[in-house]
């Protein structure tokens, strides 16, 4: 009959959202922070290593993030420098170089800088912005170490071992043969430690 159903639309201003957040006990002081806060929590939920965190821990991470914006070709971290922070890519892309050789490109929801913080060692790679711009969220070392505990710590250590390029055949043990073919035998192996 051509009649259309009515639509009910609600909206919330930045100021009203900031007021509601303060009533709920959030320490966000400005309307801009009130809008940005849920975005930070949503990003933290999408970052692989944060998947084991409780809601309370995710809130701590989101509150601890400092936003840094970088232009193309900006060096975010340099191989060999002392580490003081951990980064999550909120937007854009970065390229990772080890000893001047391009290793990989990383994009939104990826994280970097954890190895140097966990082992209190110098940065193992140089990271350069490869997109026209990038937004990285940074957490300082003290906050990172306070958050990285239990299952999250185990997962990070496991992922770092997988990235270790200094593994030799003597460091692994045979688990089983996965398949055979014209190119040879494919074996499942496990690190001895």
PDB file of C-alpha atoms in Angstrom:
ATOM      1  CA  UNK A   1       0.000   0.000   0.000  1.00  0.00           C
ATOM      2  CA  UNK A   2       3.091   2.226  -0.098  1.00  0.00           C
ATOM      3  CA  UNK A   3       2.936   3.269   3.539  1.00  0.00           C
ATOM      4  CA  UNK A   4       6.283   3.235   5.275  1.00  0.00           C
ATOM      5  CA  UNK A   5       6.945   2.334   8.875  1.00  0.00           C
ATOM      6  CA  UNK A   6       8.142   5.095  11.146  1.00  0.00           C
ATOM      7  CA  UNK A   7      11.698   5.201  12.328  1.00  0.00           C
ATOM      8  CA  UNK A   8      12.739   6.152  15.809  1.00  0.00           C
ATOM      9  CA  UNK A   9      16.165   7.753  16.019  1.00  0.00           C
ATOM     10  CA  UNK A  10      18.084   8.538  19.153  1.00  0.00           C
ATOM     11  CA  UNK A  11      21.346  10.396  19.450  1.00  0.00           C
ATOM     12  CA  UNK A  12      23.838  11.167  22.156  1.00  0.00           C
ATOM     13  CA  UNK A  13      25.987  14.288  22.133  1.00  0.00           C
ATOM     14  CA  UNK A  14      29.651  14.216  23.132  1.00  0.00           C
ATOM     15  CA  UNK A  15      28.907  16.257  26.235  1.00  0.00           C
ATOM     16  CA  UNK A  16      26.068  13.968  27.325  1.00  0.00           C
ATOM     17  CA  UNK A  17      28.265  10.889  26.736  1.00  0.00           C
ATOM     18  CA  UNK A  18      31.046  12.461  28.820  1.00  0.00           C
ATOM     19  CA  UNK A  19      28.538  13.149  31.614  1.00  0.00           C
ATOM     20  CA  UNK A  20      27.251   9.564  31.524  1.00  0.00           C
ATOM     21  CA  UNK A  21      30.783   8.152  31.552  1.00  0.00           C
ATOM     22  CA  UNK A  22      31.641  10.244  34.623  1.00  0.00           C
ATOM     23  CA  UNK A  23      28.479   9.046  36.390  1.00  0.00           C
ATOM     24  CA  UNK A  24      29.595   5.480  35.680  1.00  0.00           C
ATOM     25  CA  UNK A  25      32.921   6.186  37.353  1.00  0.00           C
ATOM     26  CA  UNK A  26      35.096   6.738  34.290  1.00  0.00           C
ATOM     27  CA  UNK A  27      37.920   9.210  34.679  1.00  0.00           C
ATOM     28  CA  UNK A  28      37.431  10.642  31.182  1.00  0.00           C
ATOM     29  CA  UNK A  29      37.405  14.400  31.573  1.00  0.00           C
ATOM     30  CA  UNK A  30      36.468  15.727  28.138  1.00  0.00           C
ATOM     31  CA  UNK A  31      33.784  14.887  25.570  1.00  0.00           C
ATOM     32  CA  UNK A  32      36.529  13.875  23.101  1.00  0.00           C
ATOM     33  CA  UNK A  33      37.962  11.390  25.610  1.00  0.00           C
ATOM     34  CA  UNK A  34      34.480   9.993  26.223  1.00  0.00           C
ATOM     35  CA  UNK A  35      34.085   9.295  22.492  1.00  0.00           C
ATOM     36  CA  UNK A  36      37.625   7.905  22.145  1.00  0.00           C
ATOM     37  CA  UNK A  37      37.428   5.556  25.151  1.00  0.00           C
ATOM     38  CA  UNK A  38      34.996   2.985  23.652  1.00  0.00           C
ATOM     39  CA  UNK A  39      37.129   2.934  20.484  1.00  0.00           C
ATOM     40  CA  UNK A  40      40.182   2.082  22.577  1.00  0.00           C
ATOM     41  CA  UNK A  41      38.367  -0.748  24.355  1.00  0.00           C
ATOM     42  CA  UNK A  42      37.108  -2.163  21.039  1.00  0.00           C
ATOM     43  CA  UNK A  43      40.612  -2.075  19.559  1.00  0.00           C
ATOM     44  CA  UNK A  44      42.106  -3.729  22.645  1.00  0.00           C
ATOM     45  CA  UNK A  45      39.546  -6.568  22.288  1.00  0.00           C
ATOM     46  CA  UNK A  46      40.717  -7.167  18.691  1.00  0.00           C
ATOM     47  CA  UNK A  47      44.416  -7.457  19.581  1.00  0.00           C
ATOM     48  CA  UNK A  48      45.367 -11.138  19.730  1.00  0.00           C
ATOM     49  CA  UNK A  49      47.478 -11.028  22.890  1.00  0.00           C
ATOM     50  CA  UNK A  50      44.770  -9.244  24.873  1.00  0.00           C
ATOM     51  CA  UNK A  51      42.185 -12.005  24.314  1.00  0.00           C
ATOM     52  CA  UNK A  52      42.768 -13.532  27.783  1.00  0.00           C
ATOM     53  CA  UNK A  53      42.290 -10.271  29.642  1.00  0.00           C
ATOM     54  CA  UNK A  54      39.286  -9.703  31.867  1.00  0.00           C
ATOM     55  CA  UNK A  55      37.011  -6.721  31.236  1.00  0.00           C
ATOM     56  CA  UNK A  56      38.734  -4.946  34.123  1.00  0.00           C
ATOM     57  CA  UNK A  57      42.183  -5.534  32.590  1.00  0.00           C
ATOM     58  CA  UNK A  58      40.960  -4.365  29.162  1.00  0.00           C
ATOM     59  CA  UNK A  59      39.761  -1.145  30.770  1.00  0.00           C
ATOM     60  CA  UNK A  60      43.257  -0.646  32.269  1.00  0.00           C
ATOM     61  CA  UNK A  61      44.832  -1.195  28.853  1.00  0.00           C
ATOM     62  CA  UNK A  62      42.414   1.194  27.148  1.00  0.00           C
ATOM     63  CA  UNK A  63      43.041   3.871  29.769  1.00  0.00           C
ATOM     64  CA  UNK A  64      46.809   3.410  29.498  1.00  0.00           C
ATOM     65  CA  UNK A  65      46.988   3.825  25.704  1.00  0.00           C
ATOM     66  CA  UNK A  66      48.641   7.010  24.478  1.00  0.00           C
ATOM     67  CA  UNK A  67      47.840   7.901  20.876  1.00  0.00           C
ATOM     68  CA  UNK A  68      50.767   8.674  18.563  1.00  0.00           C
ATOM     69  CA  UNK A  69      50.322   9.677  14.915  1.00  0.00           C
ATOM     70  CA  UNK A  70      53.162   9.265  12.437  1.00  0.00           C
ATOM     71  CA  UNK A  71      53.678  10.280   8.800  1.00  0.00           C
ATOM     72  CA  UNK A  72      55.030   7.999   6.065  1.00  0.00           C
ATOM     73  CA  UNK A  73      58.705   7.005   6.455  1.00  0.00           C
ATOM     74  CA  UNK A  74      58.823   7.962  10.145  1.00  0.00           C
ATOM     75  CA  UNK A  75      60.961   5.590  12.233  1.00  0.00           C
ATOM     76  CA  UNK A  76      58.777   4.394  15.114  1.00  0.00           C
ATOM     77  CA  UNK A  77      61.492   2.329  16.773  1.00  0.00           C
ATOM     78  CA  UNK A  78      65.105   1.638  15.898  1.00  0.00           C
ATOM     79  CA  UNK A  79      66.978  -1.637  16.164  1.00  0.00           C
ATOM     80  CA  UNK A  80      69.380  -1.578  19.104  1.00  0.00           C
ATOM     81  CA  UNK A  81      67.700   1.199  21.091  1.00  0.00           C
ATOM     82  CA  UNK A  82      66.507   0.692  24.664  1.00  0.00           C
ATOM     83  CA  UNK A  83      62.827  -0.206  24.813  1.00  0.00           C
ATOM     84  CA  UNK A  84      60.390   1.776  26.913  1.00  0.00           C
ATOM     85  CA  UNK A  85      57.022   1.030  25.303  1.00  0.00           C
ATOM     86  CA  UNK A  86      54.726  -1.411  23.526  1.00  0.00           C
ATOM     87  CA  UNK A  87      52.690  -0.435  20.450  1.00  0.00           C
ATOM     88  CA  UNK A  88      49.366  -1.477  18.913  1.00  0.00           C
ATOM     89  CA  UNK A  89      48.601  -0.371  15.361  1.00  0.00           C
ATOM     90  CA  UNK A  90      45.217   1.393  15.393  1.00  0.00           C
ATOM     91  CA  UNK A  91      45.394   2.530  11.751  1.00  0.00           C
ATOM     92  CA  UNK A  92      47.874   2.389   8.882  1.00  0.00           C
ATOM     93  CA  UNK A  93      50.802   0.087   8.179  1.00  0.00           C
ATOM     94  CA  UNK A  94      54.409  -0.255   9.286  1.00  0.00           C
ATOM     95  CA  UNK A  95      57.313  -2.199   7.819  1.00  0.00           C
ATOM     96  CA  UNK A  96      59.715  -4.183   9.995  1.00  0.00           C
ATOM     97  CA  UNK A  97      63.423  -4.294   9.131  1.00  0.00           C
ATOM     98  CA  UNK A  98      66.068  -6.456  10.799  1.00  0.00           C
ATOM     99  CA  UNK A  99      69.673  -5.544   9.990  1.00  0.00           C
ATOM    100  CA  UNK A 100      68.364  -3.368   7.144  1.00  0.00           C
ATOM    101  CA  UNK A 101      66.453  -6.242   5.501  1.00  0.00           C
ATOM    102  CA  UNK A 102      62.668  -5.977   5.106  1.00  0.00           C
ATOM    103  CA  UNK A 103      61.018  -8.787   7.073  1.00  0.00           C
ATOM    104  CA  UNK A 104      57.288  -8.021   7.057  1.00  0.00           C
ATOM    105  CA  UNK A 105      54.556  -5.418   6.931  1.00  0.00           C
ATOM    106  CA  UNK A 106      52.122  -5.078   9.820  1.00  0.00           C
ATOM    107  CA  UNK A 107      48.692  -3.433   9.873  1.00  0.00           C
ATOM    108  CA  UNK A 108      45.704  -2.626  12.105  1.00  0.00           C
ATOM    109  CA  UNK A 109      45.380  -4.659  15.337  1.00  0.00           C
ATOM    110  CA  UNK A 110      48.989  -5.895  15.112  1.00  0.00           C
ATOM    111  CA  UNK A 111      51.337  -5.206  18.001  1.00  0.00           C
ATOM    112  CA  UNK A 112      55.056  -4.645  18.313  1.00  0.00           C
ATOM    113  CA  UNK A 113      57.730  -4.014  20.888  1.00  0.00           C
ATOM    114  CA  UNK A 114      56.822  -6.804  23.297  1.00  0.00           C
ATOM    115  CA  UNK A 115      60.075  -8.777  23.009  1.00  0.00           C
ATOM    116  CA  UNK A 116      62.330  -5.951  24.146  1.00  0.00           C
ATOM    117  CA  UNK A 117      60.077  -5.253  27.125  1.00  0.00           C
ATOM    118  CA  UNK A 118      59.722  -8.894  28.202  1.00  0.00           C
ATOM    119  CA  UNK A 119      63.443  -9.624  28.038  1.00  0.00           C
ATOM    120  CA  UNK A 120      64.759  -6.135  28.933  1.00  0.00           C
ATOM    121  CA  UNK A 121      66.858  -6.228  25.785  1.00  0.00           C
ATOM    122  CA  UNK A 122      67.471  -3.682  23.015  1.00  0.00           C
ATOM    123  CA  UNK A 123      64.963  -3.463  20.153  1.00  0.00           C
ATOM    124  CA  UNK A 124      65.529  -6.313  17.688  1.00  0.00           C
ATOM    125  CA  UNK A 125      64.088  -4.477  14.677  1.00  0.00           C
ATOM    126  CA  UNK A 126      63.593  -1.082  13.107  1.00  0.00           C
ATOM    127  CA  UNK A 127      59.964  -0.197  12.389  1.00  0.00           C
ATOM    128  CA  UNK A 128      59.073   2.419   9.762  1.00  0.00           C
ATOM    129  CA  UNK A 129      55.637   3.785   8.775  1.00  0.00           C
ATOM    130  CA  UNK A 130      54.881   2.519   5.250  1.00  0.00           C
ATOM    131  CA  UNK A 131      51.344   3.922   4.753  1.00  0.00           C
ATOM    132  CA  UNK A 132      50.685   7.628   4.187  1.00  0.00           C
ATOM    133  CA  UNK A 133      50.162   7.905   7.946  1.00  0.00           C
ATOM    134  CA  UNK A 134      49.752   5.584  10.912  1.00  0.00           C
ATOM    135  CA  UNK A 135      48.130   5.805  14.314  1.00  0.00           C
ATOM    136  CA  UNK A 136      49.850   3.720  16.969  1.00  0.00           C
ATOM    137  CA  UNK A 137      48.684   3.337  20.530  1.00  0.00           C
ATOM    138  CA  UNK A 138      51.458   3.076  23.050  1.00  0.00           C
ATOM    139  CA  UNK A 139      51.638   1.580  26.537  1.00  0.00           C
ATOM    140  CA  UNK A 140      54.681   2.294  28.733  1.00  0.00           C
ATOM    141  CA  UNK A 141      56.829  -0.529  30.080  1.00  0.00           C
ATOM    142  CA  UNK A 142      55.581  -0.380  33.681  1.00  0.00           C
ATOM    143  CA  UNK A 143      51.929  -0.647  32.636  1.00  0.00           C
ATOM    144  CA  UNK A 144      52.728  -3.357  30.078  1.00  0.00           C
ATOM    145  CA  UNK A 145      54.547  -5.469  32.671  1.00  0.00           C
ATOM    146  CA  UNK A 146      51.709  -4.975  35.149  1.00  0.00           C
ATOM    147  CA  UNK A 147      49.197  -6.293  32.579  1.00  0.00           C
ATOM    148  CA  UNK A 148      51.273  -9.126  31.062  1.00  0.00           C
ATOM    149  CA  UNK A 149      50.787 -11.945  33.528  1.00  0.00           C
ATOM    150  CA  UNK A 150      49.630 -15.566  33.556  1.00  0.00           C
ATOM    151  CA  UNK A 151      48.180 -16.919  30.300  1.00  0.00           C
ATOM    152  CA  UNK A 152      48.993 -13.738  28.401  1.00  0.00           C
ATOM    153  CA  UNK A 153      52.646 -13.980  29.441  1.00  0.00           C
ATOM    154  CA  UNK A 154      52.777 -17.654  28.380  1.00  0.00           C
ATOM    155  CA  UNK A 155      51.235 -16.847  24.982  1.00  0.00           C
ATOM    156  CA  UNK A 156      53.683 -14.026  24.346  1.00  0.00           C
ATOM    157  CA  UNK A 157      56.670 -16.187  25.252  1.00  0.00           C
ATOM    158  CA  UNK A 158      55.381 -18.947  22.941  1.00  0.00           C
ATOM    159  CA  UNK A 159      54.895 -16.519  20.033  1.00  0.00           C
ATOM    160  CA  UNK A 160      58.373 -15.084  20.545  1.00  0.00           C
ATOM    161  CA  UNK A 161      59.900 -18.574  20.431  1.00  0.00           C
ATOM    162  CA  UNK A 162      58.062 -19.166  17.129  1.00  0.00           C
ATOM    163  CA  UNK A 163      59.642 -16.004  15.721  1.00  0.00           C
ATOM    164  CA  UNK A 164      63.146 -17.039  16.760  1.00  0.00           C
ATOM    165  CA  UNK A 165      65.214 -17.371  13.597  1.00  0.00           C
ATOM    166  CA  UNK A 166      68.164 -19.000  15.353  1.00  0.00           C
ATOM    167  CA  UNK A 167      66.569 -22.432  15.717  1.00  0.00           C
ATOM    168  CA  UNK A 168      68.687 -25.311  14.405  1.00  0.00           C
ATOM    169  CA  UNK A 169      67.629 -28.868  13.589  1.00  0.00           C
ATOM    170  CA  UNK A 170      69.281 -30.033  16.821  1.00  0.00           C
ATOM    171  CA  UNK A 171      66.854 -27.765  18.760  1.00  0.00           C
ATOM    172  CA  UNK A 172      63.738 -29.653  17.597  1.00  0.00           C
ATOM    173  CA  UNK A 173      62.408 -33.176  17.987  1.00  0.00           C
ATOM    174  CA  UNK A 174      60.384 -35.169  15.479  1.00  0.00           C
ATOM    175  CA  UNK A 175      56.707 -35.606  16.408  1.00  0.00           C
ATOM    176  CA  UNK A 176      55.239 -37.270  13.304  1.00  0.00           C
ATOM    177  CA  UNK A 177      55.281 -37.361   9.523  1.00  0.00           C
ATOM    178  CA  UNK A 178      52.530 -35.164   8.104  1.00  0.00           C
ATOM    179  CA  UNK A 179      52.942 -36.151   4.480  1.00  0.00           C
ATOM    180  CA  UNK A 180      55.230 -37.307   1.698  1.00  0.00           C
ATOM    181  CA  UNK A 181      55.453 -36.305  -1.917  1.00  0.00           C
ATOM    182  CA  UNK A 182      57.739 -35.536  -4.834  1.00  0.00           C
ATOM    183  CA  UNK A 183      59.351 -32.673  -2.902  1.00  0.00           C
ATOM    184  CA  UNK A 184      60.166 -34.861   0.098  1.00  0.00           C
ATOM    185  CA  UNK A 185      58.817 -35.545   3.563  1.00  0.00           C
ATOM    186  CA  UNK A 186      56.950 -33.003   5.674  1.00  0.00           C
ATOM    187  CA  UNK A 187      57.437 -33.532   9.394  1.00  0.00           C
ATOM    188  CA  UNK A 188      55.783 -32.009  12.403  1.00  0.00           C
ATOM    189  CA  UNK A 189      58.497 -31.029  14.864  1.00  0.00           C
ATOM    190  CA  UNK A 190      58.468 -29.500  18.323  1.00  0.00           C
ATOM    191  CA  UNK A 191      61.039 -27.347  20.063  1.00  0.00           C
ATOM    192  CA  UNK A 192      62.879 -29.387  22.716  1.00  0.00           C
ATOM    193  CA  UNK A 193      62.416 -26.797  25.466  1.00  0.00           C
TER     194      UNK A 193
END
